[in-house]
Coordinates of C-alpha atoms in Angstrom, one line a residue:
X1 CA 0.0 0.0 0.0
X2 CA 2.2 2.8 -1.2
X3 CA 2.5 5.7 1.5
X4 CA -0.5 4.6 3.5
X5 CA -1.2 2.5 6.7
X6 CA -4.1 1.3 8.3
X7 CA -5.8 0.7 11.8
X8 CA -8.5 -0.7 13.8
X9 CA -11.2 1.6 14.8
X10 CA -14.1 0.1 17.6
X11 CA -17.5 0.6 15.5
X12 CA -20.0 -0.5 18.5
X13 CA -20.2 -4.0 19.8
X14 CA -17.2 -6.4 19.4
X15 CA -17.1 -5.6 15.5
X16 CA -13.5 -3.8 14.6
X17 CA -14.5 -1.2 12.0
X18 CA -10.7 -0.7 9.7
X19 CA -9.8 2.7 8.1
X20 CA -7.7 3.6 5.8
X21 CA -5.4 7.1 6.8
X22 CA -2.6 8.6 5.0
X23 CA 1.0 8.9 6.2
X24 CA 2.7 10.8 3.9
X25 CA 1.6 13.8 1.7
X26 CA -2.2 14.3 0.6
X27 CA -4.4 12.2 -0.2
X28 CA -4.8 13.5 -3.7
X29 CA -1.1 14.2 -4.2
X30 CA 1.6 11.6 -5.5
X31 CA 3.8 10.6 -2.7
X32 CA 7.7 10.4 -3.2
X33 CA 9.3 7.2 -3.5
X34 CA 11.4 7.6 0.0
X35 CA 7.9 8.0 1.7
X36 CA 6.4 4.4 0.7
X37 CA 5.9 1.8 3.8
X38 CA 7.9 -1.1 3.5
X39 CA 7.2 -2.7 6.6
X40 CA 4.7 -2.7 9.6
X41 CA 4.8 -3.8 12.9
X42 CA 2.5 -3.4 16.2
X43 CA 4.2 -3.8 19.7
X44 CA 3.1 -6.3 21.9
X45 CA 0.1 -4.1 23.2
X46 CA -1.2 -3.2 20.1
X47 CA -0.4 0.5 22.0
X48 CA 2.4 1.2 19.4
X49 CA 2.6 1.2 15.5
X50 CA 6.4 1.6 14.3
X51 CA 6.3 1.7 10.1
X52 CA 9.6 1.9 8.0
X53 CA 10.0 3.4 4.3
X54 CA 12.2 2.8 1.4
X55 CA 13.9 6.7 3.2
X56 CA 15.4 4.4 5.8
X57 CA 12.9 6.2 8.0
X58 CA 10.9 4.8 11.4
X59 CA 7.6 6.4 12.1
X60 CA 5.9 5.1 15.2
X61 CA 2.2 5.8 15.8
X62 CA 0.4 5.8 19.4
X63 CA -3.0 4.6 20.0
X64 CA -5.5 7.4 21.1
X65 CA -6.8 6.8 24.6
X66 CA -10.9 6.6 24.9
X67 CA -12.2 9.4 26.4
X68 CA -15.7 10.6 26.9
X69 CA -15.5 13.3 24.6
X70 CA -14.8 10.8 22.1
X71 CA -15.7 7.5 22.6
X72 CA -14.6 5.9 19.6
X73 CA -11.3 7.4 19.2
X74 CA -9.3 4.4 20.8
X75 CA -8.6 2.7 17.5
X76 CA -7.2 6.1 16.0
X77 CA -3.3 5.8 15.8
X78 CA -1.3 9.6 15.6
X79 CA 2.6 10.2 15.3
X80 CA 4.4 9.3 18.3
X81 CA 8.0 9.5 17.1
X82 CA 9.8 10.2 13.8
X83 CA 13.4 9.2 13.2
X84 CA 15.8 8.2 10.7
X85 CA 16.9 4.5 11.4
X86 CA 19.5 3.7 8.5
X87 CA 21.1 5.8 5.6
X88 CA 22.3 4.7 2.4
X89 CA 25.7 3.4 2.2
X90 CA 28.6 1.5 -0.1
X91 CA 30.1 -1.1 -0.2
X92 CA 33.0 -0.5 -1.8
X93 CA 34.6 -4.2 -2.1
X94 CA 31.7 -5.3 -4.0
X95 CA 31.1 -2.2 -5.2
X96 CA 27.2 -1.7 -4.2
X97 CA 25.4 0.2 -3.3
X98 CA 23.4 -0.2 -0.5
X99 CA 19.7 0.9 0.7
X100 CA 18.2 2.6 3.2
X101 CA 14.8 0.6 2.9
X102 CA 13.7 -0.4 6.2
X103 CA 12.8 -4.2 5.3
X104 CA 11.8 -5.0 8.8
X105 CA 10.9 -4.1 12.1
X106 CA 10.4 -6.5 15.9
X107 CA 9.5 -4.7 18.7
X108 CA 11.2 -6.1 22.0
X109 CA 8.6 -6.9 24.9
X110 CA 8.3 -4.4 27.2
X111 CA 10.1 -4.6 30.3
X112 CA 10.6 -0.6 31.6
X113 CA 8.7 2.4 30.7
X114 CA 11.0 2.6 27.5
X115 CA 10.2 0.8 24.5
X116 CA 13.2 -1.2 22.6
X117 CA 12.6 -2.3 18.5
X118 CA 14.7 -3.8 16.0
X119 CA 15.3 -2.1 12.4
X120 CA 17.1 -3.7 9.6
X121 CA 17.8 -2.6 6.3
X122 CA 19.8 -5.2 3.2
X123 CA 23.1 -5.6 5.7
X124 CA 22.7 -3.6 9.3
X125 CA 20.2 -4.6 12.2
X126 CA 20.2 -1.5 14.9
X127 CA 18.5 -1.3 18.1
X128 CA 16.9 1.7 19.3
X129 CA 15.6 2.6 22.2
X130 CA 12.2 4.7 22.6
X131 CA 11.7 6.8 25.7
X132 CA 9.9 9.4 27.3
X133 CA 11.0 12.6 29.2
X134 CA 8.2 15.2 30.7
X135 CA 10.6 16.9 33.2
X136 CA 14.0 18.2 33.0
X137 CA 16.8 19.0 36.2
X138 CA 17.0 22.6 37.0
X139 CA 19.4 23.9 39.9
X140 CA 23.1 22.4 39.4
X141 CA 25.9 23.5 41.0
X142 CA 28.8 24.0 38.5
X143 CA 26.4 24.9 35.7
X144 CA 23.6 28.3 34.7
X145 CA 20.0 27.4 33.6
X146 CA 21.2 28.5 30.3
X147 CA 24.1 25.4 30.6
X148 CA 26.9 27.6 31.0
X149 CA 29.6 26.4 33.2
X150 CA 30.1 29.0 36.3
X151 CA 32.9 30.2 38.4
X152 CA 34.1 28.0 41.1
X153 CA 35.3 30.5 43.2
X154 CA 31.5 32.4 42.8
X155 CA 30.3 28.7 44.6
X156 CA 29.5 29.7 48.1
X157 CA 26.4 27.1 48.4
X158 CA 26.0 23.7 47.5
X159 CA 22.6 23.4 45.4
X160 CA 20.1 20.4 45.7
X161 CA 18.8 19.9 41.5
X162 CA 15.3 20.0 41.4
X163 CA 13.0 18.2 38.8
X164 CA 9.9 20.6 36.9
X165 CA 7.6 19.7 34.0
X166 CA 8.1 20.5 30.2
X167 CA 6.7 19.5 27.4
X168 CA 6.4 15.8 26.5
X169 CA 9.6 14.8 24.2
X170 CA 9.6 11.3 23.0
X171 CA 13.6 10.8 22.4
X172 CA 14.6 7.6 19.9
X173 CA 18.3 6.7 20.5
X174 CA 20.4 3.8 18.9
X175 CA 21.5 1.4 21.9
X176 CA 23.2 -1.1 19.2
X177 CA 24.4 -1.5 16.3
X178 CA 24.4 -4.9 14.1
X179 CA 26.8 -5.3 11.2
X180 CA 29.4 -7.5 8.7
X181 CA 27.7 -10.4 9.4
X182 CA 25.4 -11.0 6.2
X183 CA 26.3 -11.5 2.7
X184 CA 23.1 -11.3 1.2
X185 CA 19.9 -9.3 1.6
X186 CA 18.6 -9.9 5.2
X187 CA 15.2 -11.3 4.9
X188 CA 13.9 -11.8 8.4
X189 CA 14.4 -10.7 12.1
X190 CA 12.8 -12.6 14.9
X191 CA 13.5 -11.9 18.6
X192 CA 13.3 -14.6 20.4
X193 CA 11.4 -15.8 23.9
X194 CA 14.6 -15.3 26.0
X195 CA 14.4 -11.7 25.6
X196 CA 18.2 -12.2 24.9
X197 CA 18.6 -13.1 21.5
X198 CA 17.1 -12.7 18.0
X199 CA 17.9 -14.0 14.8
X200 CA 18.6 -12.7 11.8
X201 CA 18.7 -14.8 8.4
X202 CA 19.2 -14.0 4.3
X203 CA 19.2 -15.9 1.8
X204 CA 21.4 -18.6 2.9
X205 CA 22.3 -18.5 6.1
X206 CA 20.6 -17.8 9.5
X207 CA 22.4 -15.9 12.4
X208 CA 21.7 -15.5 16.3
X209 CA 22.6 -12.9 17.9
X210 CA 22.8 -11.8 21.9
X211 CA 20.9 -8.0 22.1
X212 CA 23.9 -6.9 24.2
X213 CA 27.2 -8.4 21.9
X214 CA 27.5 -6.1 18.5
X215 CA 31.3 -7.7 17.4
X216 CA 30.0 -11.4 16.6
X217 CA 26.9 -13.7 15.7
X218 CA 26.7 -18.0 15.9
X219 CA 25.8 -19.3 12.3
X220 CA 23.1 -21.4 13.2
X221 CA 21.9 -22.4 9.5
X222 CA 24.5 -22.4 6.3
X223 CA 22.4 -23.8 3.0
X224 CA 25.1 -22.4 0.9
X225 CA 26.7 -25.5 -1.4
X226 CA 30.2 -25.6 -1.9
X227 CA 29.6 -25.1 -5.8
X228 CA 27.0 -22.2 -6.0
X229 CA 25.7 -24.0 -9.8
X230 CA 24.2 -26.7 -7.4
X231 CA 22.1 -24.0 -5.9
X232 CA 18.4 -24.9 -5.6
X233 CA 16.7 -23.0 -3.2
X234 CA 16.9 -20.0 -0.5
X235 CA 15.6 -19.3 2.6
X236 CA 12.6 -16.6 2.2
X237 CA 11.3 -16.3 6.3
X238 CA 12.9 -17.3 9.8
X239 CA 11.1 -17.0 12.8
X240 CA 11.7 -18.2 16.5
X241 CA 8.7 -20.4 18.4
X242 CA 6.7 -18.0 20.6
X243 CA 7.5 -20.0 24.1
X244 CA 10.4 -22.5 23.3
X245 CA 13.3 -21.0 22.9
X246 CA 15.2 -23.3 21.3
X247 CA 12.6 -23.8 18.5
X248 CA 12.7 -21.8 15.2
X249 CA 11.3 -22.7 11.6
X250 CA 12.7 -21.2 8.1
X251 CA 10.8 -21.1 4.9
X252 CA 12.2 -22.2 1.1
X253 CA 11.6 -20.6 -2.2
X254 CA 11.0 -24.9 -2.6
X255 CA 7.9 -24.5 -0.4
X256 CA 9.5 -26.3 2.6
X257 CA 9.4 -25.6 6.0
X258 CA 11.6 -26.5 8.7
X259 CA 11.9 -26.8 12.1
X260 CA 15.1 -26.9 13.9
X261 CA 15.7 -27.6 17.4
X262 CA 18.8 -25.8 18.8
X263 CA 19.5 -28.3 21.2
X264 CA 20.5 -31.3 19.1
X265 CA 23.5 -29.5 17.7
X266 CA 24.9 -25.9 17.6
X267 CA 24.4 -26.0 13.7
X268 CA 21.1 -26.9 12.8
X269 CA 21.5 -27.8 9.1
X270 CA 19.2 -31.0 10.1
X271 CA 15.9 -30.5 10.8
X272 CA 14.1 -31.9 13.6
X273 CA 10.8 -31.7 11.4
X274 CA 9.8 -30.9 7.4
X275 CA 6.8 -29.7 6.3
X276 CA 5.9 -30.0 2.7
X277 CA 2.1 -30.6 1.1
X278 CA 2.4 -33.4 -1.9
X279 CA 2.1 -31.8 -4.8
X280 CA -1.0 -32.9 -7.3
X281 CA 1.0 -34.7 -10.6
X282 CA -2.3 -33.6 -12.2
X283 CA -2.1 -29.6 -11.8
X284 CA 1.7 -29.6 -12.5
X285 CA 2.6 -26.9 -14.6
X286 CA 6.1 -25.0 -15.4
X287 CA 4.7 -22.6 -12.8
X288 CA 4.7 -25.0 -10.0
X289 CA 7.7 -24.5 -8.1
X290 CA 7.3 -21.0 -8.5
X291 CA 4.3 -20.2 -6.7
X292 CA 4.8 -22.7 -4.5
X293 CA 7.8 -20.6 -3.1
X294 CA 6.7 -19.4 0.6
X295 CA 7.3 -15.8 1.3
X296 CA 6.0 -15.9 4.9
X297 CA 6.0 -18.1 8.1
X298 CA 4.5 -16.7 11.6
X299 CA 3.8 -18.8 14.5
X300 CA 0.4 -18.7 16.0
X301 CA 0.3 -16.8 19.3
X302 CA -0.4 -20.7 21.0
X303 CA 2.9 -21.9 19.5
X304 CA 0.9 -25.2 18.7
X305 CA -0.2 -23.7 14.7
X306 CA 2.1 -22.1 12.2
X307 CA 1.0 -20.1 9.1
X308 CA 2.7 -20.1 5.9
X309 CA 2.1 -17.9 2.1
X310 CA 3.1 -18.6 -1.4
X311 CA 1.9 -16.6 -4.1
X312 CA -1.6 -18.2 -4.3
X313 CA -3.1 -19.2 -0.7
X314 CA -2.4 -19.1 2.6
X315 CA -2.2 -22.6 4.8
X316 CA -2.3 -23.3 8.6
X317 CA -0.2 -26.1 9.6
X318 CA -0.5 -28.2 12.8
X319 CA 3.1 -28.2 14.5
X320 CA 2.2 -32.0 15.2
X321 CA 1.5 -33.2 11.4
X322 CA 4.2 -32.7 8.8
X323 CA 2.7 -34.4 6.1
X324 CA 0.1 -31.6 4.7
X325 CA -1.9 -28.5 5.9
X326 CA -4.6 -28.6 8.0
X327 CA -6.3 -25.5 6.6
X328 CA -6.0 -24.3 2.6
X329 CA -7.3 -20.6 2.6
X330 CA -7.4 -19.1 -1.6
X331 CA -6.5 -15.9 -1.8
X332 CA -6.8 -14.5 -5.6
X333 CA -7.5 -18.1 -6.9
X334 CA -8.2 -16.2 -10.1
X335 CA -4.9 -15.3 -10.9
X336 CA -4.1 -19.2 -11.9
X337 CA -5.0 -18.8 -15.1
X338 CA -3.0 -15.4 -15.6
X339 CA 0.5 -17.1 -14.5
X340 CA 2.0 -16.9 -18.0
X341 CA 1.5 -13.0 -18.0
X342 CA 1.9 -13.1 -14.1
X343 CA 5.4 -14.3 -15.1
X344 CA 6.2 -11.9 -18.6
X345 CA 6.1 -8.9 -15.7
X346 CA 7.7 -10.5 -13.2
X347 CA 4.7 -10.3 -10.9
X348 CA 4.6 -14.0 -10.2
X349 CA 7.9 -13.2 -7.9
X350 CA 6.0 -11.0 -6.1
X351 CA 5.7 -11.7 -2.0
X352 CA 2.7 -11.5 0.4
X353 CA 3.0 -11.7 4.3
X354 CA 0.5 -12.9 6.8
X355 CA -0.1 -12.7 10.4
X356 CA -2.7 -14.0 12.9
X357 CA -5.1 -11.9 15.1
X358 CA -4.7 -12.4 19.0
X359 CA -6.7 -15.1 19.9
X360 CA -5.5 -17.2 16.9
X361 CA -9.1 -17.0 15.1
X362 CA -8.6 -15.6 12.2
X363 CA -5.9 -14.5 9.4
X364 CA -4.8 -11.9 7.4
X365 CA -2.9 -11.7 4.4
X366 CA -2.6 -8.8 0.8
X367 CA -3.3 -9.0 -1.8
X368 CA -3.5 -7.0 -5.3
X369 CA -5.1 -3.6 -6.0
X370 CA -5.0 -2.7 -2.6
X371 CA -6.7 -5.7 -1.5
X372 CA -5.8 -7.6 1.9
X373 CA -8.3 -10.7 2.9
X374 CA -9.2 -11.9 6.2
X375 CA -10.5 -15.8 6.8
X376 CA -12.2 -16.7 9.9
X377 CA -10.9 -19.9 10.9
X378 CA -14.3 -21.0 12.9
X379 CA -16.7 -20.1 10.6
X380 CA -14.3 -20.5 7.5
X381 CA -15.8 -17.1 6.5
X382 CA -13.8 -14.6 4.6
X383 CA -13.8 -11.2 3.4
X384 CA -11.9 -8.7 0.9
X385 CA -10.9 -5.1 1.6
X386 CA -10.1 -2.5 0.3
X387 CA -7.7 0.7 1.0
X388 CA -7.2 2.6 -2.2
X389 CA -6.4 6.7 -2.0
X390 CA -8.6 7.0 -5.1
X391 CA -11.9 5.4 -3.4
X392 CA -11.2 6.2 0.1
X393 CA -11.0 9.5 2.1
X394 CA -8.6 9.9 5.3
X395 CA -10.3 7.5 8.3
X396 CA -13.2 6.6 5.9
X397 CA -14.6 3.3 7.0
X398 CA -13.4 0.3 5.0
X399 CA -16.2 -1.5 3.1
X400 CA -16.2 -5.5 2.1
X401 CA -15.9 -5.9 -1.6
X402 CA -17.0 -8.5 -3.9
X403 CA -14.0 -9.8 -6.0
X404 CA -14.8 -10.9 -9.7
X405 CA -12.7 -13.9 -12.0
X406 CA -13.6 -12.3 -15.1
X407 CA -14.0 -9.2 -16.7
X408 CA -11.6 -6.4 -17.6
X409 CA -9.2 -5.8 -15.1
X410 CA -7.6 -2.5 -14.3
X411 CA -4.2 -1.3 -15.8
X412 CA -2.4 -1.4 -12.6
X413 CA -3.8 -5.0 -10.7
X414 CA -0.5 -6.1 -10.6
X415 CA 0.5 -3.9 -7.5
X416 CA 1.2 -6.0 -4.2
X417 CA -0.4 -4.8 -1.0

């Protein structure tokens, strides 16, 4: 969704009425190419909204508080904190350049009043630390209000500083900083349930890291082959189990997923488990192996489900049964018959990520033309919406839409979400 975001806005009852709101620039105006969201990411509260842009910039958006006056605002999200996380850079044995594009973002859980995230662009992971400050020291000894230093000898009483109020300042400082430990595009971050450690992976290796050690990472998982012509597949997501700490899965442009169990051996190039759904010998196509490439894997907030995408449909998997999903949701089942153009562009590379509401009932995943669906896994309902800038004014209600196989399709359908 190019320079937009959206949130969940209370409508009455236990419905969640969403709404589209601009970020950058007007609504009717083109936004610049540094201003386009490249990643999202809610805290753990849902409190907090941190997006990233292809600028290398963090904006984090609070949640309005409910108030009398306004009963309904609680869902509304305004800027909290604007900052710039990474800047673009060279690499000048490879000669590359490269980005500043935010490509993702984990908070940290909250354990102070401070708030703690990680932001990683292609090749550097930072930490920065979020924080609050209302009142400010006034009445030291060596130094003027103004900060000036004063004349000893002028000193004839010691001074006790006192705190007073000022205006709220919301101060975003780097704690850490992450780097010369990937040599390809860093796909994934995950922090894991120690609160210690995280992981980092690209496309063939997976890293952990301890938050508080900078100078060196453990490679954990090494695909590469000794002869890079024997090449077959690369790892697309990485992310840690939600309670066991020594759990983590990674994902495969094959359509694999593995899970690895840290404890067995300190490099965990064997899985423990592999999930893979038997293909159909009777819808193989040259297209196959392309869309079957998985472009996102998240836990479900139980730990006992995982959720995986590839370029067609979204499955639920059971941590207990390797053998196939337990749920298949479509999500532009039309598009099979528009792979061979799908591929001409280049749009059949494109990749989708999903995530789970927080009670593990339902899923979410984008789509095209501004599209993202939602399935309800009880009532195996699902619905489409919409948040377009040419349909939709600032915090106008999102409305269901009905999406058609055939007929002509717009110029510009081939646009992720």
């Amino acid at each position: 969704m190019a320079g937009a975001g959206g949130g969940g806005c209370p409508a009455g009852g236990n419905d969640l009425q969403w709404c589209f709101s601009q970020v950058k620039g007007a609504v009717d105006e083109d936004v610049a190419e540094a201003d386009v969201i490249s990643t999202v990411e809610f805290s753990h509260s849902g409190d907090l909204l941190a997006t990233g842009d292809k600028g290398g910039r963090v904006v984090i958006f609070q949640r309005e508080q409910e108030n009398k006056s306004r009963p309904h605002s609680r869902g509304e999200y305004n800027v909290y904190s604007t900052f710039q996380s990474h800047e673009p850079e060279f690499d000048y044995l490879k000669s590359l350049e490269i980005e500043e594009k935010i490509n993702k973002i984990r908070w940290l859980p909250q354990q102070s009043a401070a708030h703690f995230l990680l932001s990683t662009n292609d090749k550097t992971i930072k930490l920065w630390k979020i924080s609050e400050r209302d009142k400010r020291a006034e009445g030291y000894n060596l130094k003027d209000e103004d900060g000036r230093l004063r004349d000893p000898f002028r000193i004839t009483a010691l001074r006790v500083p006192i705190l007073k109020p000022m205006d709220l300042m919301v101060e975003a400082s780097p704690r850490r900083i992450f780097a010369n430990a990937h040599t390809y595009h860093i796909n994934s971050i995950s922090v894991n349930s120690d609160h210690e450690t995280y992981l980092s992976a690209d496309d063939l290796r997976i890293n952990l890291w301890h938050l508080e050690i900078t100078d060196r990472s453990f490679n954990i998982v090494d695909i590469k082959p000794a002869n890079m012509e024997e090449l077959t597949e690369v790892i697309t997501a990485a992310e840690f189990h939600p309670h066991q700490c020594n759990v983590l899965v990674y994902s495969s442009s094959k359509g694999t997923i593995r899970l690895c169990d840290m404890r067995s051996s300190a490099l965990c190039d064997r899985h423990s488990k592999f999930f893979e759904e038997p293909e159909d010998p009777s819808s193989r196509s040259f297209f196959s192996e392309i869309i079957s490439s998985v472009s996102d894997v998240k836990f479900s907030h139980s730990g006992r489900y995982m959720m995986t995408r590839d370029y067609l449909s979204v499955k639920v998997w059971d941590l207990n049964m390797e053998s196939r999903p337990v749920e298949t949701h479509q999500v532009h089942e039309y598009l099979r018959s528009k792979l061979c153009s799908l591929y001409e562009n280049d749009c059949i590379f494109d990749k989708f990520e999903c995530c789970w509401n927080g009670s593990d009932s339902a899923i979410m995943t984008g789509s095209y033309n501004n599209f993202f669906r939602m399935f309800d896994r009880t009532t195996w309902r699902d619905v489409t919406l919409e948040a377009s800038r040419e349909n939709s004014k600032p915090r106008a209600s999102l409305k269901p839409r009905r999406v058609c196989a055939g007929g002509k399709r717009k110029k510009d359908e081939d646009k992720a979400n």
